[in-house]
CSV table of N, CA, C and O in Angstrom, one decimal:
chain,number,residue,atom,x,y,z
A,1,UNK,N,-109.1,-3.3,10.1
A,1,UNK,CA,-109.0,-2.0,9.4
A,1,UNK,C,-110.2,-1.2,9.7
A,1,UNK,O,-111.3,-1.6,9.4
A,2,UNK,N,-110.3,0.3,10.5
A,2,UNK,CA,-110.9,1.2,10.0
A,2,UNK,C,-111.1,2.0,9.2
A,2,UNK,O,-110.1,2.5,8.7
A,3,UNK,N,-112.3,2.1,8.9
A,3,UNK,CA,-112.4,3.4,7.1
A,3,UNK,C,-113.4,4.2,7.9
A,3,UNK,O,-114.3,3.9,8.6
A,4,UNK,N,-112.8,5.5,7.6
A,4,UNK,CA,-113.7,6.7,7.9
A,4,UNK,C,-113.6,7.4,6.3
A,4,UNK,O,-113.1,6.9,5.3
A,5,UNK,N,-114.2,8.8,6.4
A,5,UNK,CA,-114.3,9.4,5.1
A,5,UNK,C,-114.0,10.9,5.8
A,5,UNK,O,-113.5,11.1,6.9
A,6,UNK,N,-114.5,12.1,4.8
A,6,UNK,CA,-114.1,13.6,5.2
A,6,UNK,C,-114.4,13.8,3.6
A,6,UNK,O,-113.6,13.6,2.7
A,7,UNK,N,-116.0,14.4,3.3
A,7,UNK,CA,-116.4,15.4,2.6
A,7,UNK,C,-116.2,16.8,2.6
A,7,UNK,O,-116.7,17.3,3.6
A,8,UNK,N,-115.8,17.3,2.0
A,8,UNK,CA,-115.8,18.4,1.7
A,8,UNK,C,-116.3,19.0,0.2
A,8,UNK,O,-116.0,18.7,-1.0
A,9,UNK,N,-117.2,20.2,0.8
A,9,UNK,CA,-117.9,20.8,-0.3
A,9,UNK,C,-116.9,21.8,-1.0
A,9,UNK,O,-117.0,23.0,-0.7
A,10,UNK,N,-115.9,21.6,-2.0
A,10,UNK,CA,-115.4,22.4,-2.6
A,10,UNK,C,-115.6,23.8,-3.5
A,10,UNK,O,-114.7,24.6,-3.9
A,11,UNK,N,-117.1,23.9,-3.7
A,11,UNK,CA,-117.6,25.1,-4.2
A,11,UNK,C,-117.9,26.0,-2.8
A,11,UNK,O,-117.1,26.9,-2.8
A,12,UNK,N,-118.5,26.1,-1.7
A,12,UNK,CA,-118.7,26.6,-0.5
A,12,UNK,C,-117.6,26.6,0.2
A,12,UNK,O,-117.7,27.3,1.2
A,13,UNK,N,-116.6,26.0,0.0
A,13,UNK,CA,-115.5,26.2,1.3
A,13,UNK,C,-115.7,25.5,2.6
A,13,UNK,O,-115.1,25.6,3.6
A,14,UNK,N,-117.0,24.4,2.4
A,14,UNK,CA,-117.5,24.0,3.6
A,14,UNK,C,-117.7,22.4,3.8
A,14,UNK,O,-118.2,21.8,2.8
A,15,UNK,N,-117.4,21.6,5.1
A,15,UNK,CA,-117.7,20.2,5.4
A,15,UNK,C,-119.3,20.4,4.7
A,15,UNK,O,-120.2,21.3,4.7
A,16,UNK,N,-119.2,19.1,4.3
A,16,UNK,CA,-120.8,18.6,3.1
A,16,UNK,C,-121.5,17.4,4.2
A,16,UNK,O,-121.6,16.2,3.9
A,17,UNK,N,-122.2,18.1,5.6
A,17,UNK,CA,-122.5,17.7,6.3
A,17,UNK,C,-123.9,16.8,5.7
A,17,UNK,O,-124.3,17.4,4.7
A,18,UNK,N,-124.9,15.5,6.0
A,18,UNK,CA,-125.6,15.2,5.8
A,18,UNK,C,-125.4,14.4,4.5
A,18,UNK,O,-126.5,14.4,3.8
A,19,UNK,N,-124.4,13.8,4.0
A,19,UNK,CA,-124.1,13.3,2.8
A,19,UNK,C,-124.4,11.6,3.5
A,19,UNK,O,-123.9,11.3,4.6
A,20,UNK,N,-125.1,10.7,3.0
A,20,UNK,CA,-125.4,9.1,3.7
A,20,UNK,C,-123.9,8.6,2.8
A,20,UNK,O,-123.6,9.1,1.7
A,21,UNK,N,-123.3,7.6,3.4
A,21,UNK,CA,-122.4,7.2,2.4
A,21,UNK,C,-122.0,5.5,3.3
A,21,UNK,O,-121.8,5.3,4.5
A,22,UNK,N,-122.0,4.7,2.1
A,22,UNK,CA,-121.9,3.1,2.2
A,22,UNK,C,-121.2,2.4,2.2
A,22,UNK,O,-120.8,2.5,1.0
A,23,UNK,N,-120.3,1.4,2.8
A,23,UNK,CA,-119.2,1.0,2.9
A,23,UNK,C,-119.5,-0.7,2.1
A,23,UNK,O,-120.5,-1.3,2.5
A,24,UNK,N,-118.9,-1.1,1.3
A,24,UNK,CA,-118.9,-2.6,0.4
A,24,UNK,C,-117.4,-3.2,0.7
A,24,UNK,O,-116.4,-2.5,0.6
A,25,UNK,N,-117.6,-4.4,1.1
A,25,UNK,CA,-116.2,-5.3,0.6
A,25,UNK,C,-117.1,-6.1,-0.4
A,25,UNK,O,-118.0,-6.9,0.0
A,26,UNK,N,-116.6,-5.7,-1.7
A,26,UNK,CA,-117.4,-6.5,-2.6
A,26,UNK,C,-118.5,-6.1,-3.0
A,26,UNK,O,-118.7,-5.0,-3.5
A,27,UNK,N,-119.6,-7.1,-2.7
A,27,UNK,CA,-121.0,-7.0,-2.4
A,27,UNK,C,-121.6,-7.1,-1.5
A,27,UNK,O,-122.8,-6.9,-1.5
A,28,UNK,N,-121.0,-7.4,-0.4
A,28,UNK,CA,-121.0,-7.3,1.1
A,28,UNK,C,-121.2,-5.8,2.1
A,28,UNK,O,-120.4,-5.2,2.7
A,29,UNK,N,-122.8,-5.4,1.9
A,29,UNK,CA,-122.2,-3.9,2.6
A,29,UNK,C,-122.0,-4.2,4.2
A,29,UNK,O,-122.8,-4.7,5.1
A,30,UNK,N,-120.9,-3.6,4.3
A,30,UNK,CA,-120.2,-3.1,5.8
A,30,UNK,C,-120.6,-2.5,6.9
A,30,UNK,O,-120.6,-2.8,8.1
A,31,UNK,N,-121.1,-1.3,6.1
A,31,UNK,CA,-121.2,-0.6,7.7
A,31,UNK,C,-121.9,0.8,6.5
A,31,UNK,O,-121.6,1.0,5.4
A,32,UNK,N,-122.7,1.6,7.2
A,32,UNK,CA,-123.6,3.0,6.7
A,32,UNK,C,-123.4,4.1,7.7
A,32,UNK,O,-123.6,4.0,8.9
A,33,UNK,N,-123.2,5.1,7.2
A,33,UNK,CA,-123.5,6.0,7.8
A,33,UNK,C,-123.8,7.4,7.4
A,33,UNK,O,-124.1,7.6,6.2
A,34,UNK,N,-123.9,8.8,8.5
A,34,UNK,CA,-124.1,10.1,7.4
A,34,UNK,C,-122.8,10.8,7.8
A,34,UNK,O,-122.0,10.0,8.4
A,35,UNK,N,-122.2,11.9,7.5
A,35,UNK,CA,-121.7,12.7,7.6
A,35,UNK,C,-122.2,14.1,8.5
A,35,UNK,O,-123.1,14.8,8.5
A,36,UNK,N,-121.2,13.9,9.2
A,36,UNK,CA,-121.9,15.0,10.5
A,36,UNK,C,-121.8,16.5,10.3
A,36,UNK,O,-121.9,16.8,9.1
A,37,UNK,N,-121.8,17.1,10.9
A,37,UNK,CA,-121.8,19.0,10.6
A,37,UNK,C,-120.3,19.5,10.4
A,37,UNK,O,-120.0,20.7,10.2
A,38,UNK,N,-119.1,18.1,10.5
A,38,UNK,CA,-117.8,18.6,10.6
A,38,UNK,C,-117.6,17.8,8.7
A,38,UNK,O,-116.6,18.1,8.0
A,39,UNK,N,-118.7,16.9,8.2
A,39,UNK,CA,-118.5,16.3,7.2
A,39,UNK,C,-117.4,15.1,7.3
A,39,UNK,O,-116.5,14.8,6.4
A,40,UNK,N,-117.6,14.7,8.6
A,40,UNK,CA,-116.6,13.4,8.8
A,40,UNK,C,-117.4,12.2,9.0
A,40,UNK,O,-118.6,12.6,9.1
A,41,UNK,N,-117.3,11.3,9.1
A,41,UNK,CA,-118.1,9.7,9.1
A,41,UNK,C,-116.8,8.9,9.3
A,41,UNK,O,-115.9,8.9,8.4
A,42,UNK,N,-116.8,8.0,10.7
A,42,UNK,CA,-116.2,6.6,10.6
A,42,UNK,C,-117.1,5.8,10.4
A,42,UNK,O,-118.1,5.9,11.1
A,43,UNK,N,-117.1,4.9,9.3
A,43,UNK,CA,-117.7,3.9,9.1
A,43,UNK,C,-117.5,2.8,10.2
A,43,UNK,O,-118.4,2.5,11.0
A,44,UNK,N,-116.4,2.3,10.2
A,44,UNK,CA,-115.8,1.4,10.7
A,44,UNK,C,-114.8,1.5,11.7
A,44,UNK,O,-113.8,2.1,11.4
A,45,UNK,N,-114.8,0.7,13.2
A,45,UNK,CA,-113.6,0.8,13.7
A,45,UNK,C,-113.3,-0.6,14.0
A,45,UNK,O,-112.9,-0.7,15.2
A,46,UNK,N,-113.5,-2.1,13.1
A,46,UNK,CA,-113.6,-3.3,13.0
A,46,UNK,C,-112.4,-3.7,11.8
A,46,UNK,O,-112.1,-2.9,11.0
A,47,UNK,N,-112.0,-4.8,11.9
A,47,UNK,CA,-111.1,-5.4,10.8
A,47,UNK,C,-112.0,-5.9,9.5
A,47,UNK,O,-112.7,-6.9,9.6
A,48,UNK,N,-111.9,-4.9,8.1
A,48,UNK,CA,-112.4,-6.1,7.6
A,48,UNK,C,-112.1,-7.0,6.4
A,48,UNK,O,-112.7,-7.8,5.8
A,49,UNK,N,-111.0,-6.6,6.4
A,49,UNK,CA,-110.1,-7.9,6.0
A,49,UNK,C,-109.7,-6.9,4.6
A,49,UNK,O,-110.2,-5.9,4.1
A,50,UNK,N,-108.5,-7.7,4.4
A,50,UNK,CA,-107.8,-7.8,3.0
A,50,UNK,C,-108.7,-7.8,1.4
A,50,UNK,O,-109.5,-8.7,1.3
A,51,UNK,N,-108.7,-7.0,0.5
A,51,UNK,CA,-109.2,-6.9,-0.6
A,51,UNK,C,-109.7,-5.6,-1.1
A,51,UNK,O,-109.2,-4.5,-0.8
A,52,UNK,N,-110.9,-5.8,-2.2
A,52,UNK,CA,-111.2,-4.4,-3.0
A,52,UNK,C,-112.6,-4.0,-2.1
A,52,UNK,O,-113.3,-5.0,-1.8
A,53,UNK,N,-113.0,-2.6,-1.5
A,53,UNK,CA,-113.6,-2.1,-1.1
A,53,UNK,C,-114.2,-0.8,-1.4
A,53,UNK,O,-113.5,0.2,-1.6
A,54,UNK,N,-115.7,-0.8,-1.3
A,54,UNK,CA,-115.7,0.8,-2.3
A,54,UNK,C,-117.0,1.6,-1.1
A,54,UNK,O,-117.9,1.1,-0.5
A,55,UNK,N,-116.7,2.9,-1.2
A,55,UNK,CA,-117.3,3.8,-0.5
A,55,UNK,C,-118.3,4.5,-1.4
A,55,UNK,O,-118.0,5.1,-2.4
A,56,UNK,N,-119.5,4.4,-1.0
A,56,UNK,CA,-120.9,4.9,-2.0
A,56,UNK,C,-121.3,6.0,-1.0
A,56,UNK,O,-121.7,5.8,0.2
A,57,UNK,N,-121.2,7.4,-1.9
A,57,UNK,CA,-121.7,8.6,-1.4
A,57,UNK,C,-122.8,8.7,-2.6
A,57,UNK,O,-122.9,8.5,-3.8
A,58,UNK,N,-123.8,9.1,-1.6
A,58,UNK,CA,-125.1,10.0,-1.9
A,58,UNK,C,-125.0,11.3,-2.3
A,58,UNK,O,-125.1,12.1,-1.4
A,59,UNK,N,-124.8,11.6,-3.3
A,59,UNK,CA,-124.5,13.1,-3.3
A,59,UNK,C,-125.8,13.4,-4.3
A,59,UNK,O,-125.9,14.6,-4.4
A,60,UNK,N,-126.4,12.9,-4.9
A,60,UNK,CA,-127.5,13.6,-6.0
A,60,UNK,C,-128.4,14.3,-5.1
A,60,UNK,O,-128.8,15.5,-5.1
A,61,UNK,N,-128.8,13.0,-3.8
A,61,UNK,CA,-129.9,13.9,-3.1
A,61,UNK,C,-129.5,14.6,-2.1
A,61,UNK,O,-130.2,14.6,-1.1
A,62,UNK,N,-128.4,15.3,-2.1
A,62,UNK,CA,-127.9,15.9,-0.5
A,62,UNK,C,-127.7,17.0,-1.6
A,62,UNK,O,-128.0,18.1,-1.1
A,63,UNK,N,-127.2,17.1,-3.1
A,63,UNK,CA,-127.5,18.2,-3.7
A,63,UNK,C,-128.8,18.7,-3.7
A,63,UNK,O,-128.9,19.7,-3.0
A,64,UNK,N,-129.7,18.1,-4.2
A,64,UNK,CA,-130.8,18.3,-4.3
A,64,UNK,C,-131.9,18.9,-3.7
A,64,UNK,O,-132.8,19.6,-4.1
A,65,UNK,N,-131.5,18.4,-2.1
A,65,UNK,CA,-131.9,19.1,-1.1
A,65,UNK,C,-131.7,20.4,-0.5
A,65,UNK,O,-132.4,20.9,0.4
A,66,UNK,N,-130.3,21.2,-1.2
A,66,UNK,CA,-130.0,21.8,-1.4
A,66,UNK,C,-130.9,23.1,-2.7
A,66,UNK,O,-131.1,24.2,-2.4
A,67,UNK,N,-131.1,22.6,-3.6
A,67,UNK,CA,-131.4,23.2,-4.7
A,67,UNK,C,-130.3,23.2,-5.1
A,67,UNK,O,-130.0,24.4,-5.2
A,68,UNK,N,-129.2,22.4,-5.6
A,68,UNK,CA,-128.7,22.2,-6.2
A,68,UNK,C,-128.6,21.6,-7.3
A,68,UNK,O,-128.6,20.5,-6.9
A,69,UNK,N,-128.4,21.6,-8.8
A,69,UNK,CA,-128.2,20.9,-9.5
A,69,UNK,C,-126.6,20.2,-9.4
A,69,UNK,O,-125.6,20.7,-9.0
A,70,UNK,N,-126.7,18.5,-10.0
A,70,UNK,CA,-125.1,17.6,-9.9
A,70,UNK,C,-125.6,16.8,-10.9
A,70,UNK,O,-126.7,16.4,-11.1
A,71,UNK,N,-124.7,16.7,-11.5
A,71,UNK,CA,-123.7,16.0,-12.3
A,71,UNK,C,-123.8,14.2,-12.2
A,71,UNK,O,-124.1,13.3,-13.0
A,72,UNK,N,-123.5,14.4,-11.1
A,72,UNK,CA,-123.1,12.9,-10.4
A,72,UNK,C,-124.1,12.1,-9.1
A,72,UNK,O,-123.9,12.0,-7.9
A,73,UNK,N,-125.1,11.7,-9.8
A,73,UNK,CA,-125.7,11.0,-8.5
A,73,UNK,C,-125.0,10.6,-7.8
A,73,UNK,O,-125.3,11.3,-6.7
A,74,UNK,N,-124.3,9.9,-7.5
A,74,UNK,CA,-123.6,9.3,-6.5
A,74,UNK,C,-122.0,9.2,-7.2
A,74,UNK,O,-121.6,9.1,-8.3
A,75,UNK,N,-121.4,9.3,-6.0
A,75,UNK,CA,-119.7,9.2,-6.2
A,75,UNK,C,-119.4,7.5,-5.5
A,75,UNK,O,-119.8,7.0,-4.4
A,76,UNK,N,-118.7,6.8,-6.5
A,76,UNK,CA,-118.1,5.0,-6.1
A,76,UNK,C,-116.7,5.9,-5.9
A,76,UNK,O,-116.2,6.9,-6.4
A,77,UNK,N,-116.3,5.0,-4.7
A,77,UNK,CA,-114.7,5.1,-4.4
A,77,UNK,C,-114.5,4.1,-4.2
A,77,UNK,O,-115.0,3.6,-3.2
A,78,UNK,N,-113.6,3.2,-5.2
A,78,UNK,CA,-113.1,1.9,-4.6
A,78,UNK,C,-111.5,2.1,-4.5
A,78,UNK,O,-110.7,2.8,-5.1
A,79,UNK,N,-111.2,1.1,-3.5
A,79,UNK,CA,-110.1,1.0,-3.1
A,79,UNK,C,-109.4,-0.3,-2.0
A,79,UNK,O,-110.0,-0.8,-1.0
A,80,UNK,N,-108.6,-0.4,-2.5
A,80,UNK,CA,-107.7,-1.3,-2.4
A,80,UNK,C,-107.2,-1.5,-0.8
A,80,UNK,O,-106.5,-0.6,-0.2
A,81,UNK,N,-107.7,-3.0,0.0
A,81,UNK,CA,-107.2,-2.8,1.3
A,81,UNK,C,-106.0,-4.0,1.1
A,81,UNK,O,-106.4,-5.0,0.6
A,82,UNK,N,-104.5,-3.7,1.5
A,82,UNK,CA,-103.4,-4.5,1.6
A,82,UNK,C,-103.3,-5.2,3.0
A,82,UNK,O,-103.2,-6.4,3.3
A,83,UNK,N,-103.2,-4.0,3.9
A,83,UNK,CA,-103.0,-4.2,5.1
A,83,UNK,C,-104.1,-3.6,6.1
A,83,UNK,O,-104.4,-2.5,6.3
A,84,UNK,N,-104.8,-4.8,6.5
A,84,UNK,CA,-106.3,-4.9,7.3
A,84,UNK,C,-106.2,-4.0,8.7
A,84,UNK,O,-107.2,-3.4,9.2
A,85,UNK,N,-105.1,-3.9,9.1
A,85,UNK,CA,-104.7,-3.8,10.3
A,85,UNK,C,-104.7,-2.2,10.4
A,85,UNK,O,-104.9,-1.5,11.3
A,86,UNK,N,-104.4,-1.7,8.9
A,86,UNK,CA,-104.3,-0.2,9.4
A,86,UNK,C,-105.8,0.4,9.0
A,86,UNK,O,-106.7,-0.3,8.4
A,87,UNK,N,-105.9,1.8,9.4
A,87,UNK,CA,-106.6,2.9,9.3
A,87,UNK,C,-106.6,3.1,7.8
A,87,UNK,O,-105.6,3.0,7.1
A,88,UNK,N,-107.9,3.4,7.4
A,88,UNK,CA,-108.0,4.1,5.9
A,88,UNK,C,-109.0,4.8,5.6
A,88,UNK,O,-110.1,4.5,5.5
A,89,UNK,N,-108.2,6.3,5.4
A,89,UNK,CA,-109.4,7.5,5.6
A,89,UNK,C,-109.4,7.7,4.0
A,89,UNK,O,-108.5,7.4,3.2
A,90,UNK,N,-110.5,8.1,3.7
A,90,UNK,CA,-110.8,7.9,2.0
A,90,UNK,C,-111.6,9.6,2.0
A,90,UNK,O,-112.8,9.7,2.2
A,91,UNK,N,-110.7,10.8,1.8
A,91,UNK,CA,-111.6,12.3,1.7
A,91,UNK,C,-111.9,12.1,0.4
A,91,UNK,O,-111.2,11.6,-0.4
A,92,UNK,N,-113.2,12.8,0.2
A,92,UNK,CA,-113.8,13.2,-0.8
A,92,UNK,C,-114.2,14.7,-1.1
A,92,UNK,O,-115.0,15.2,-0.3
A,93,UNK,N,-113.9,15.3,-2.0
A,93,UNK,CA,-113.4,17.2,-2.4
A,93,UNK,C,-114.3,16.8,-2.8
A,93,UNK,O,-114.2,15.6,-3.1
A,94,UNK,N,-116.0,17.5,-3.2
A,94,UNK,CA,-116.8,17.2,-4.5
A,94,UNK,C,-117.4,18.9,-4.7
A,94,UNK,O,-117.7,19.8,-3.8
A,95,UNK,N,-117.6,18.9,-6.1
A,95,UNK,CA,-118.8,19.9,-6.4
A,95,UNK,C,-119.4,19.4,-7.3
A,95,UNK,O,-119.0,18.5,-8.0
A,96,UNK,N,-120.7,20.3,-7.5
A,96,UNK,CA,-121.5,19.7,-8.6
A,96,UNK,C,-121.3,18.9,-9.9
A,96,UNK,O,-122.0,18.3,-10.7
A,97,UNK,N,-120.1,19.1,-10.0
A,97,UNK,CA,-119.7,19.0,-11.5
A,97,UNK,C,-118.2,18.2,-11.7
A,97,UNK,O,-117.5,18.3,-12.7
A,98,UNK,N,-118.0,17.6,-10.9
A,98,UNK,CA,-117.0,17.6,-10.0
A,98,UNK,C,-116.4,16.8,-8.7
A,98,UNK,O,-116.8,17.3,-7.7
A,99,UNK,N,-115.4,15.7,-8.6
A,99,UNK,CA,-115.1,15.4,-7.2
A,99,UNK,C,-113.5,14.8,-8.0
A,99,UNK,O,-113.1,14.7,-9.1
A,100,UNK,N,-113.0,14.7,-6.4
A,100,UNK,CA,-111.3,13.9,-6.3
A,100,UNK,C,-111.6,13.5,-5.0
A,100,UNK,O,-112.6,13.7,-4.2
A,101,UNK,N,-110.3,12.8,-4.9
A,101,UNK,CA,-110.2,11.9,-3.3
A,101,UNK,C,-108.6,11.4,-3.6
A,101,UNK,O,-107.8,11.7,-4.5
A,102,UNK,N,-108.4,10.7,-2.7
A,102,UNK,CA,-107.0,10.3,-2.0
A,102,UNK,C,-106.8,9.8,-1.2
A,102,UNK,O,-107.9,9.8,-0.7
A,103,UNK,N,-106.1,9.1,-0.5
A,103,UNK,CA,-105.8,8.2,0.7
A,103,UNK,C,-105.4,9.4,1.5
A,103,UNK,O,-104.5,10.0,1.1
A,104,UNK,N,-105.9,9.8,2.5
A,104,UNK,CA,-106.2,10.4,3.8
A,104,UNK,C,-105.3,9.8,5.1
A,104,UNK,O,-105.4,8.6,5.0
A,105,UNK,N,-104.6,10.2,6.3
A,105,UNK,CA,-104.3,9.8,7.2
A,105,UNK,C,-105.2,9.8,8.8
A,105,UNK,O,-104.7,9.3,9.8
């Protein structure tokens, strides 16, 4: 299974480049990375198997560094892997006050 992500800054209209964000099966972290100037990140292009996995975005200090005030130090996305074999893009919409996500293709 690959997981990548796709931030987007929903108050700006703009990819939320420079966001670090953490990959867990469990308590097992996977794989780290940042989010580039397009606000995309593959974590992973490895199988890692069947079960619950969750995506840890940094977002208090990538506000912050902005002069932003948030809401949400950090955004958990966990989610459910069935089938190892496929692709699972996990977007994250966030604003200050604010985020959603969905299964992604």
């Amino acid at each position: 299974m690959s997981v990548s992500t796709h931030v987007l800054d929903s108050v700006l209209g703009r990819p939320a480049a420079g966001i670090a964000v953490r990959l867990f099966a469990g308590e097992d972290l996977l794989a780290d990375g940042v989010t580039d100037r397009d606000g995309r990140c593959r974590l992973t292009e490895e199988a890692t198997g069947a079960g619950t996995h969750r995506l840890v975005f940094a977002t208090g200090p990538w506000f912050a560094e902005q002069g932003r005030e948030a809401f949400f130090p950090e955004v958990v996305l966990t989610f459910a892997v069935v089938e190892p074999a496929d692709h699972h893009h996990v977007p994250l919409l966030l604003a200050p006050f604010a985020y959603s996500t969905y299964r992604g293709s």
